[in-house]
XYZ file of C-alpha atoms in Angstrom:
652
model
C -45.397 35.504 -19.773
C -49.218 35.285 -18.881
C -49.380 36.790 -16.832
C -35.561 48.912 -13.568
C -32.133 49.060 -13.781
C -32.210 51.643 -10.854
C -33.317 54.642 -10.788
C -31.667 57.662 -10.468
C -35.191 59.874 -9.485
C -33.194 59.418 -6.423
C -36.866 58.812 -4.861
C -36.964 57.926 -1.555
C -39.730 55.554 0.302
C -42.991 55.433 -1.551
C -41.789 58.680 -4.320
C -40.193 60.488 -1.373
C -37.761 62.607 -1.958
C -34.601 61.486 0.388
C -32.342 64.365 -1.156
C -32.849 67.498 -3.801
C -32.055 67.162 -7.335
C -31.349 64.456 -8.938
C -30.250 62.672 -13.039
C -29.883 65.864 -15.604
C -32.302 64.085 -18.643
C -30.680 61.167 -20.833
C -30.472 62.319 -24.689
C -27.383 62.954 -26.836
C -23.970 64.319 -25.473
C -25.689 64.062 -21.952
C -23.144 63.633 -19.725
C -25.466 60.931 -16.821
C -26.204 59.333 -19.798
C -22.448 58.849 -20.293
C -21.298 58.424 -16.411
C -24.088 55.542 -15.677
C -23.506 53.176 -18.570
C -20.462 51.709 -16.731
C -22.975 50.729 -13.902
C -25.586 49.635 -16.826
C -23.202 47.291 -18.325
C -22.121 46.231 -15.468
C -25.667 45.418 -13.234
C -26.874 44.654 -17.080
C -24.619 41.083 -17.716
C -24.989 40.457 -13.553
C -21.592 41.453 -12.371
C -21.055 41.410 -8.930
C -17.786 41.850 -8.321
C -17.071 44.995 -10.774
C -21.201 45.989 -8.816
C -19.379 45.696 -5.581
C -16.493 47.529 -5.914
C -18.446 50.527 -7.536
C -19.970 50.153 -3.989
C -16.848 52.031 -2.193
C -16.698 55.563 -4.808
C -15.937 58.829 -4.102
C -18.907 60.623 -5.681
C -22.182 59.880 -2.881
C -24.115 59.611 -7.021
C -22.738 56.251 -8.284
C -21.963 55.183 -4.725
C -26.670 54.798 -4.797
C -26.495 54.015 -7.919
C -24.102 51.040 -7.230
C -26.316 49.890 -4.387
C -29.174 50.007 -6.133
C -28.737 47.416 -8.831
C -28.291 45.317 -6.902
C -32.342 45.391 -7.331
C -31.922 44.051 -9.623
C -29.120 41.874 -9.150
C -30.422 40.057 -6.850
C -28.022 38.090 -5.370
C -26.879 37.190 -1.288
C -22.825 37.839 -1.848
C -24.034 41.400 -1.697
C -25.379 41.948 1.743
C -22.413 42.855 3.502
C -22.026 45.654 1.117
C -25.109 47.086 1.597
C -25.250 45.983 5.349
C -22.601 48.529 5.545
C -23.637 51.360 3.431
C -26.694 51.392 5.407
C -23.273 53.218 7.953
C -22.847 55.692 4.842
C -22.854 59.190 5.026
C -25.606 59.693 1.631
C -29.727 59.972 2.772
C -29.810 58.664 -0.468
C -27.124 55.323 -0.833
C -28.806 54.221 1.826
C -32.527 54.515 1.108
C -31.479 52.496 -2.262
C -28.872 50.019 0.134
C -31.568 49.508 1.960
C -34.084 48.953 -1.024
C -32.282 46.909 -2.437
C -31.353 44.618 0.725
C -35.115 43.171 0.236
C -34.280 41.655 -2.997
C -30.841 40.275 -2.060
C -31.445 39.152 2.551
C -33.341 36.638 3.598
C -34.924 35.834 7.071
C -32.063 35.207 8.416
C -30.864 38.992 7.916
C -33.807 41.162 9.722
C -32.617 41.211 13.417
C -29.223 43.260 10.966
C -31.818 45.824 9.206
C -34.222 46.286 12.250
C -31.163 47.519 14.302
C -30.322 49.997 12.076
C -34.202 51.046 11.608
C -34.110 52.677 15.269
C -30.598 54.666 15.008
C -31.394 56.041 11.445
C -32.806 59.580 11.733
C -34.713 59.463 7.797
C -37.776 58.910 8.828
C -37.946 58.403 4.112
C -34.705 55.731 5.552
C -37.017 54.191 7.863
C -39.059 53.892 5.772
C -36.837 51.964 2.813
C -35.436 49.337 5.900
C -38.972 49.003 6.953
C -39.812 48.097 3.228
C -36.876 45.466 2.466
C -37.676 44.229 6.295
C -41.558 43.095 5.318
C -39.938 41.452 2.078
C -37.257 39.486 3.463
C -38.309 38.564 6.665
C -42.566 38.036 5.742
C -43.956 37.355 9.490
C -40.958 37.434 11.805
C -39.578 40.758 10.448
C -43.581 42.495 10.144
C -44.035 41.033 13.751
C -40.818 43.416 15.106
C -42.103 46.340 12.927
C -44.910 46.258 15.682
C -43.538 47.167 17.273
C -41.330 50.233 16.314
C -42.773 54.003 17.713
C -43.838 55.348 14.281
C -43.627 58.924 13.982
C -43.033 59.994 9.843
C -45.744 60.226 7.647
C -43.117 58.947 4.916
C -42.184 55.835 7.974
C -45.389 54.830 8.477
C -45.795 54.277 5.056
C -42.394 52.120 4.556
C -43.237 50.289 7.319
C -47.137 49.371 5.227
C -45.789 48.328 2.984
C -43.290 46.361 5.189
C -46.551 44.921 6.357
C -47.669 44.026 2.818
C -45.136 42.439 1.387
C -44.713 40.039 5.336
C -48.979 39.642 4.963
C -49.410 35.562 3.370
C -52.972 34.836 3.042
C -52.169 31.181 5.093
C -52.116 33.380 8.008
C -54.353 33.588 11.194
C -52.413 36.445 13.086
C -55.214 39.248 13.009
C -52.741 42.000 14.459
C -51.423 43.318 10.458
C -55.494 43.774 10.447
C -55.197 45.143 13.233
C -52.892 48.212 13.020
C -53.646 48.724 9.403
C -56.708 49.582 9.805
C -56.123 52.164 12.716
C -53.849 53.737 10.988
C -56.548 55.279 7.873
C -58.003 59.026 8.806
C -59.469 59.702 5.492
C -57.245 62.742 5.134
C -54.759 61.028 4.078
C -55.642 58.956 0.661
C -51.631 57.044 -0.241
C -51.192 56.958 3.524
C -55.103 54.981 3.278
C -54.851 53.571 -0.411
C -52.147 51.621 2.180
C -54.195 50.079 5.411
C -56.521 48.927 3.257
C -54.095 46.684 0.372
C -53.016 45.510 4.135
C -56.286 44.064 4.036
C -57.327 43.083 1.197
C -54.163 40.729 1.371
C -55.174 38.994 4.357
C -57.619 35.842 3.881
C -61.575 36.324 4.549
C -61.443 34.621 8.347
C -58.229 37.558 10.074
C -60.448 40.002 8.084
C -64.676 38.756 9.016
C -63.806 39.868 12.577
C -63.415 43.482 10.807
C -66.321 44.133 9.227
C -67.674 47.099 11.315
C -64.631 48.543 11.048
C -64.193 47.906 7.419
C -68.016 49.827 6.512
C -67.273 52.033 9.426
C -63.933 53.693 6.598
C -66.535 53.686 3.484
C -68.584 55.381 5.668
C -66.274 57.787 6.582
C -65.446 57.970 2.386
C -66.854 61.068 0.442
C -68.511 59.808 -2.770
C -65.552 61.175 -4.915
C -63.432 59.312 -3.021
C -60.010 58.919 -4.688
C -61.426 55.306 -7.138
C -57.190 54.161 -6.270
C -58.193 54.212 -1.825
C -61.846 52.609 -2.607
C -60.782 50.121 -4.755
C -58.941 48.305 -1.983
C -61.721 48.825 1.302
C -64.541 46.832 -2.135
C -61.445 44.023 -2.189
C -61.893 43.301 1.157
C -65.351 43.862 2.009
C -65.845 41.752 -0.907
C -63.876 38.978 1.232
C -65.732 38.850 4.479
C -68.962 37.263 3.022
C -70.654 39.746 5.948
C -74.242 40.865 4.989
C -74.003 44.286 6.189
C -71.048 44.281 3.315
C -72.393 43.240 0.952
C -75.714 45.732 0.359
C -72.362 48.046 0.513
C -70.914 46.362 -2.919
C -75.073 45.680 -4.276
C -75.154 50.075 -3.952
C -71.828 50.462 -5.721
C -72.979 48.012 -8.517
C -76.333 49.566 -8.240
C -75.310 53.276 -8.634
C -71.646 54.369 -8.584
C -70.920 56.266 -11.799
C -66.711 54.893 -11.678
C -66.570 51.361 -14.245
C -63.858 49.452 -11.793
C -65.616 50.518 -8.628
C -68.158 48.796 -10.100
C -66.878 45.949 -11.344
C -64.528 45.690 -8.298
C -68.290 45.418 -6.153
C -69.447 43.267 -9.126
C -66.330 41.041 -8.267
C -66.993 41.096 -4.399
C -70.495 39.697 -4.586
C -69.394 36.773 -7.169
C -68.265 35.419 -3.847
C -71.818 35.425 -1.022
C -73.741 33.095 -1.205
C -76.888 35.849 -0.961
C -80.340 35.396 -2.674
C -79.675 38.287 -4.676
C -76.423 37.555 -5.874
C -78.007 36.119 -8.526
C -80.623 38.144 -9.703
C -76.813 40.935 -9.698
C -74.286 39.996 -11.748
C -77.370 38.437 -14.648
C -78.682 42.681 -14.590
C -74.556 42.837 -14.930
C -74.644 41.541 -18.032
C -76.146 45.280 -19.632
C -74.296 47.517 -17.862
C -73.115 50.282 -19.366
C -69.599 49.515 -19.360
C -67.524 46.977 -21.243
C -65.410 46.707 -18.124
C -68.166 45.556 -15.617
C -69.741 43.348 -18.262
C -66.997 41.692 -18.685
C -67.102 41.043 -15.179
C -70.170 39.921 -15.804
C -69.984 36.926 -17.405
C -67.190 36.176 -15.870
C -69.158 35.388 -12.601
C -72.383 34.486 -14.284
C -70.216 31.308 -15.620
C -69.216 30.305 -11.882
C -72.914 30.279 -10.999
C -74.038 27.191 -10.081
C -78.102 27.855 -10.482
C -78.950 30.015 -13.512
C -82.413 31.305 -15.238
C -83.567 28.762 -17.751
C -82.687 27.495 -21.000
C -85.622 30.312 -23.120
C -84.871 32.820 -20.644
C -80.869 32.936 -21.805
C -81.504 31.853 -24.868
C -83.847 35.744 -25.061
C -81.587 37.484 -23.002
C -78.575 36.579 -25.358
C -80.605 37.115 -28.965
C -81.426 40.564 -27.714
C -77.725 41.469 -26.746
C -75.988 43.264 -29.092
C -72.110 42.959 -27.485
C -70.924 39.815 -28.854
C -68.825 39.303 -26.407
C -71.734 39.133 -23.637
C -74.047 36.535 -26.522
C -71.377 34.152 -26.992
C -71.213 33.376 -23.573
C -74.333 33.132 -22.963
C -75.361 31.098 -26.498
C -72.919 28.731 -24.720
C -75.152 28.633 -21.275
C -78.565 27.311 -23.206
C -76.411 24.751 -24.547
C -76.885 23.867 -21.112
C -79.416 24.793 -19.669
C -82.261 24.170 -22.940
C -84.973 21.684 -24.009
C -83.843 19.870 -26.747
C -85.416 22.281 -30.534
C -83.289 25.551 -28.277
C -80.170 23.301 -28.067
C -80.544 22.370 -31.988
C -81.222 25.766 -32.739
C -77.714 27.536 -30.166
C -75.833 24.199 -31.783
C -77.024 25.454 -36.207
C -75.808 29.885 -35.034
C -71.918 29.224 -33.012
C -71.941 26.321 -35.739
C -72.613 28.847 -38.633
C -70.761 32.078 -36.864
C -67.683 29.837 -36.190
C -68.110 28.929 -39.997
C -68.228 32.300 -40.615
C -64.984 33.231 -40.037
C -65.728 36.962 -39.795
C -65.611 37.419 -36.009
C -61.609 37.603 -36.169
C -59.787 34.855 -33.296
C -60.611 35.608 -30.599
C -64.215 36.270 -29.966
C -63.710 32.430 -32.469
C -62.865 31.994 -29.164
C -65.637 32.540 -26.868
C -67.043 30.543 -29.805
C -65.144 27.745 -29.682
C -65.683 27.914 -25.652
C -69.394 28.293 -26.071
C -69.451 25.455 -28.417
C -67.985 22.789 -26.429
C -70.014 23.415 -23.465
C -72.272 21.813 -25.168
C -73.506 18.972 -23.599
C -72.861 16.782 -26.297
C -69.722 14.737 -26.630
C -69.118 14.355 -30.183
C -69.746 17.773 -30.498
C -66.234 18.691 -28.390
C -64.054 16.081 -29.471
C -65.504 17.103 -33.306
C -63.858 20.385 -32.609
C -60.674 19.991 -30.366
C -59.353 17.315 -32.870
C -59.026 20.232 -35.782
C -58.339 22.910 -33.998
C -54.999 21.337 -32.961
C -53.834 21.060 -35.858
C -52.159 23.979 -37.017
C -55.094 25.358 -39.149
C -56.544 28.098 -36.580
C -54.666 31.037 -34.300
C -53.007 29.912 -31.592
C -55.780 31.652 -28.598
C -58.667 29.487 -31.598
C -56.234 26.650 -30.531
C -55.727 27.335 -27.214
C -59.687 27.867 -26.214
C -60.848 24.690 -28.172
C -57.793 22.040 -25.522
C -58.583 24.867 -22.706
C -62.503 23.734 -23.564
C -62.163 20.056 -24.135
C -59.603 19.667 -21.056
C -62.704 21.117 -18.577
C -65.335 19.096 -20.549
C -63.924 15.760 -20.874
C -63.914 13.854 -17.174
C -61.095 13.017 -14.117
C -58.181 10.494 -15.759
C -61.244 9.374 -18.753
C -60.015 8.036 -21.520
C -60.660 10.946 -23.081
C -58.248 13.534 -21.448
C -55.785 10.997 -21.076
C -55.411 10.742 -25.629
C -55.430 15.280 -24.898
C -53.073 15.826 -23.232
C -50.839 12.409 -25.515
C -51.925 14.937 -29.031
C -50.293 17.377 -27.201
C -47.245 15.965 -27.438
C -47.384 14.747 -30.230
C -45.781 16.567 -33.638
C -46.680 19.240 -34.653
C -45.746 21.362 -31.280
C -47.054 23.942 -30.159
C -44.941 25.769 -27.904
C -48.703 27.439 -26.038
C -50.045 24.332 -25.574
C -47.497 22.364 -24.221
C -47.506 25.407 -21.962
C -51.308 24.964 -21.264
C -50.677 21.434 -20.980
C -48.079 20.701 -18.557
C -49.779 23.938 -16.217
C -52.655 21.443 -16.151
C -50.583 17.957 -15.678
C -48.412 19.774 -12.413
C -52.305 18.717 -11.197
C -52.067 15.123 -11.928
C -50.714 12.322 -10.090
C -47.558 10.499 -11.430
C -49.382 7.545 -11.959
C -51.543 9.574 -14.465
C -48.401 11.702 -15.783
C -46.761 8.911 -16.705
C -49.741 7.310 -18.928
C -49.593 9.986 -21.309
C -45.755 12.129 -20.567
C -43.369 8.789 -21.809
C -39.396 9.289 -21.959
C -39.344 8.473 -25.481
C -41.589 11.739 -26.094
C -39.514 14.174 -24.145
C -36.889 14.444 -27.013
C -38.395 15.733 -29.402
C -40.997 17.942 -27.851
C -37.332 19.660 -26.195
C -36.252 19.657 -29.454
C -39.246 22.097 -31.131
C -38.730 24.947 -28.465
C -36.402 27.504 -28.299
C -34.355 27.961 -26.074
C -35.004 31.688 -25.340
C -38.139 32.301 -26.883
C -40.087 28.753 -25.298
C -38.321 29.212 -22.091
C -41.906 29.441 -20.184
C -42.958 27.178 -21.660
C -39.549 24.729 -21.387
C -39.466 25.340 -16.972
C -43.280 23.793 -17.151
C -42.761 20.911 -18.907
C -39.894 20.156 -16.269
C -42.017 21.313 -13.887
C -44.422 17.941 -14.912
C -41.292 15.837 -15.919
C -40.260 16.730 -11.728
C -43.678 15.663 -10.730
C -43.800 12.720 -11.901
C -40.182 11.688 -10.922
C -41.392 12.531 -7.786
C -38.000 14.518 -7.315
C -37.788 18.289 -6.190
C -40.069 21.152 -9.146
C -36.550 22.562 -10.349
C -35.699 26.734 -9.269
C -36.036 29.193 -12.214
C -32.956 29.496 -13.912
C -32.196 33.052 -15.385
C -31.441 32.537 -20.075
C -28.035 33.070 -19.988
C -26.999 37.131 -21.149
C -28.070 36.756 -24.806
C -28.788 40.809 -25.866
C -27.049 43.208 -24.478
C -28.023 46.969 -23.833
C -27.830 49.221 -27.506
C -25.894 52.684 -26.227
C -26.303 53.824 -29.251
C -29.710 53.895 -28.907
C -30.079 54.545 -25.449
C -28.328 57.935 -25.689
C -30.753 59.263 -28.518
C -33.694 58.367 -25.409
C -33.849 61.151 -24.098
C -35.645 61.778 -20.585
C -39.591 62.049 -20.929
C -39.644 60.005 -24.605
C -43.584 59.592 -25.659
C -45.153 57.051 -27.813
C -48.593 56.999 -28.899
C -50.764 52.953 -28.484
C -53.336 53.483 -31.261
C -56.120 51.965 -30.135
C -59.815 51.193 -31.580
C -61.017 52.697 -28.486
C -58.595 55.788 -28.752
C -54.955 56.400 -27.800
C -52.572 55.683 -24.695
C -49.570 57.858 -24.976
C -47.172 56.139 -22.371
C -43.445 57.752 -21.283
C -40.175 55.676 -21.040
C -38.129 55.777 -17.988
C -34.843 55.243 -19.817
C -33.550 56.329 -16.243
C -35.394 53.448 -14.082
C -35.623 50.636 -16.949
C -32.204 51.775 -20.262
C -32.249 48.083 -21.103
C -36.122 48.203 -21.562
C -36.423 50.863 -23.069
C -33.855 50.620 -25.340
C -35.325 47.314 -26.263
C -38.917 49.068 -26.982
C -38.073 51.998 -29.258
C -36.074 49.265 -31.246
C -39.694 47.244 -31.258
C -41.739 50.238 -32.011
C -39.228 51.214 -34.725
C -39.465 48.016 -36.512
C -43.449 48.333 -36.774
C -43.993 45.217 -34.703
C -46.511 45.963 -32.404
C -48.650 46.685 -35.329
C -51.453 44.511 -35.541
C -51.087 43.276 -32.852
C -53.191 42.154 -29.865
C -54.616 43.394 -26.250
C -54.407 39.382 -25.455
C -54.631 40.249 -21.854
C -57.693 42.154 -19.485
C -58.220 42.252 -16.061
C -61.007 45.162 -15.259
C -59.278 45.897 -11.815
C -55.236 44.973 -12.290
C -53.926 44.675 -16.524
C -54.712 45.282 -19.577
C -52.130 43.237 -21.409
C -50.119 43.075 -25.084
C -47.701 42.942 -27.879
C -47.641 38.871 -28.007
C -46.292 37.499 -31.209
C -48.507 34.250 -30.630
C -51.521 36.054 -29.912
C -52.287 34.038 -26.391
C -49.294 35.129 -24.240
C -47.450 32.416 -24.581
C -44.959 34.487 -26.904
C -42.022 35.623 -26.924
C -38.858 36.800 -29.287
C -35.259 34.666 -29.949
C -33.751 37.277 -27.031
C -34.466 38.097 -23.327
C -33.930 41.192 -21.315
C -32.719 41.064 -17.668
C -35.044 41.662 -14.800
C -35.235 46.008 -14.626
C -36.180 46.862 -10.519
C -37.151 50.779 -9.564
C -37.797 52.381 -6.947
C -40.956 53.541 -8.819
C -43.991 50.626 -8.036
C -46.610 49.296 -10.174
C -48.917 51.844 -9.416
C -52.288 52.976 -12.241
C -50.930 53.730 -14.915
C -47.301 52.132 -15.168
C -46.067 50.392 -18.128
C -44.858 47.155 -17.888
C -43.003 44.336 -19.387
C -44.304 40.703 -19.053
C -42.074 37.996 -18.387
C -42.414 33.515 -17.116
C -39.482 34.420 -14.174
C -36.366 36.636 -13.171
C -34.232 37.673 -17.391
C -37.193 36.878 -19.057
C -38.841 39.761 -20.378
C -39.613 40.774 -24.593
C -41.759 41.602 -25.837
C -45.583 41.655 -24.261
C -46.164 45.607 -22.233
C -48.633 46.064 -19.588
C -51.038 49.204 -18.257
C -51.658 48.972 -15.168
C -55.268 49.874 -15.178
C -54.881 49.247 -11.246
C -52.519 50.458 -7.909
C -50.935 46.534 -7.623
C -48.029 46.400 -4.869
C -47.538 43.210 -5.257
C -45.792 43.749 -8.183
C -43.740 45.764 -7.305
C -39.941 44.562 -7.851
C -41.384 40.790 -9.515
C -41.837 43.078 -12.510
C -40.018 45.602 -15.072
C -41.535 49.157 -14.645
C -40.598 50.635 -17.946
C -42.911 53.780 -18.679
C -46.174 55.584 -16.922
C -49.243 57.247 -19.515
C -49.775 60.477 -19.466
C -52.853 60.839 -21.481
C -55.578 58.275 -22.420
C -56.016 56.250 -19.497
C -60.425 56.449 -19.983
C -58.876 54.521 -23.080
C -56.935 52.070 -21.147
C -59.837 51.826 -18.779
C -61.990 50.774 -21.902
C -59.998 48.123 -23.758
C -61.320 44.598 -23.240
C -59.479 41.385 -24.447
C -58.881 40.796 -28.026
C -58.706 45.559 -28.900
C -56.266 46.036 -31.157
C -53.250 47.602 -30.980
C -53.029 49.599 -34.588
C -50.159 50.906 -34.627
C -47.406 52.333 -31.787
C -45.451 55.422 -32.695
C -42.738 57.916 -30.959
C -43.875 61.028 -30.975
C -40.681 62.639 -29.139
C -39.325 64.185 -25.841
C -41.519 67.332 -23.828
C -38.501 69.480 -23.482
C -38.511 70.745 -19.773
C -39.751 75.385 -20.026
């Protein structure tokens, strides 16, 4: 998890209503909740036959909801019924059927979708058809779309979404980039952002010929232009490798008041080999924003050429932010003279032994100490920390750092991996070790992981809570034995939706997530993700999230928390069904982490930027209504002090 049922809001492409009206709010006695329940329960049980029966109902509302439910189910048996529904007299049914088709069909069905594209009179429905073509047709579907004449805005947005899903980093065809850039006008932020998302998804070699056009787009944008439009633009510029693009990124990093844009510019700068790169990256360590400083630390750790050890020591000593100071000390151990290294080594050891920093800064201290060229330090840290005597995040840091320090195929690395597969078994360490073993040669895997080890490890892993670890282990064994990687299998149905609790979750129900930076208020979307909303509400009511942490924060992506272990490998002994809805993962969306389809449980994430590549792959169950400024301040290790239900918004 290191990382909707269906929407009855009846939205068309990119959030535009297909028909007027919609469903009544959920809540006690709600007729909407009562009439929806048969479809909710059927979708939750993945009962394809019953859902197909709903597709022939006399009510267009029922047909629309049943069609959309297939986006969550994702079963190819629904393809004939969804194709038939593309001729339904109701535009909402057609739009939902097209959307669901993208999750049930494949490249062999693309031509059937394209046949319905031109005859469709509703632009929003055409947009959904175009999106589905991109999802299930990939290159072939995208090429077909490019041959069509596009007029309506909703239609164009749908085609851009289709191109986004069809674009792959391995593509050598520049037509997608050329077409997307041709649609940018500077007058429609949503349309321009969608076009730039297509560009940012392309391989660097594909973008370089279009650097001048991208720079022209940057020039037409006002300084106060929408951040969600400028983020993918900076992302694309950072992939071009062009000197003029580097200058633009440099100007953004040094002058833009928006931290998210500075962080994205810094990320792009890190990809260049320009002379000023190192200076810019090091200077960013003192940025006023923790988000930018965290990105700077990540980029500094990648640098091949660093200042001398004494300079780094001085920088570390003067810095007030421990999240910057500690990694800098680790670099001092690699670059300073013997006396400075000795002093730094003693300081880091003392800080770790005091144990006052908390698990996440302790993990940073472990990683810093592991950079010590004295191999005895790494060995002395890894062995005791992996004996379940510390927090999971600290054990994980010890393992990952030791693995990176030990040479490939060395005895020390082999012994480290073998230790993970011996009692006491830690699911997080087994998962981390499996993720690394999957890249090793079968012979190396055979030395580490012997048949006699497998049964005890499997027996120690919970079939639901540790499903991700079990799947990674299965993949490693398959590679060792020369077999194909096993296909992800959803766990059996094990956590039915509490219909009574669902009936008491009103549309607009809000929750306050209290952090050290302030509060983030989120609002549930029970019409789109009823099962997920019920689970979240029950966990909040039980006080589960109080005292948990945000264990993963990526500045231009997500803030993720709620893991019971704190390292991202934890979950509940039950799992939820993935619920796919029409609303995408835009900034402020709240979703559930998963280890594959139908494996969601307690970990949630807040989107810090638009991420359309998550659409349809994860469950969106809520959105932020206030406190995004707080969410953008979150950093790894920040605590979730409390999550509380604060009621619902009532219509005026």
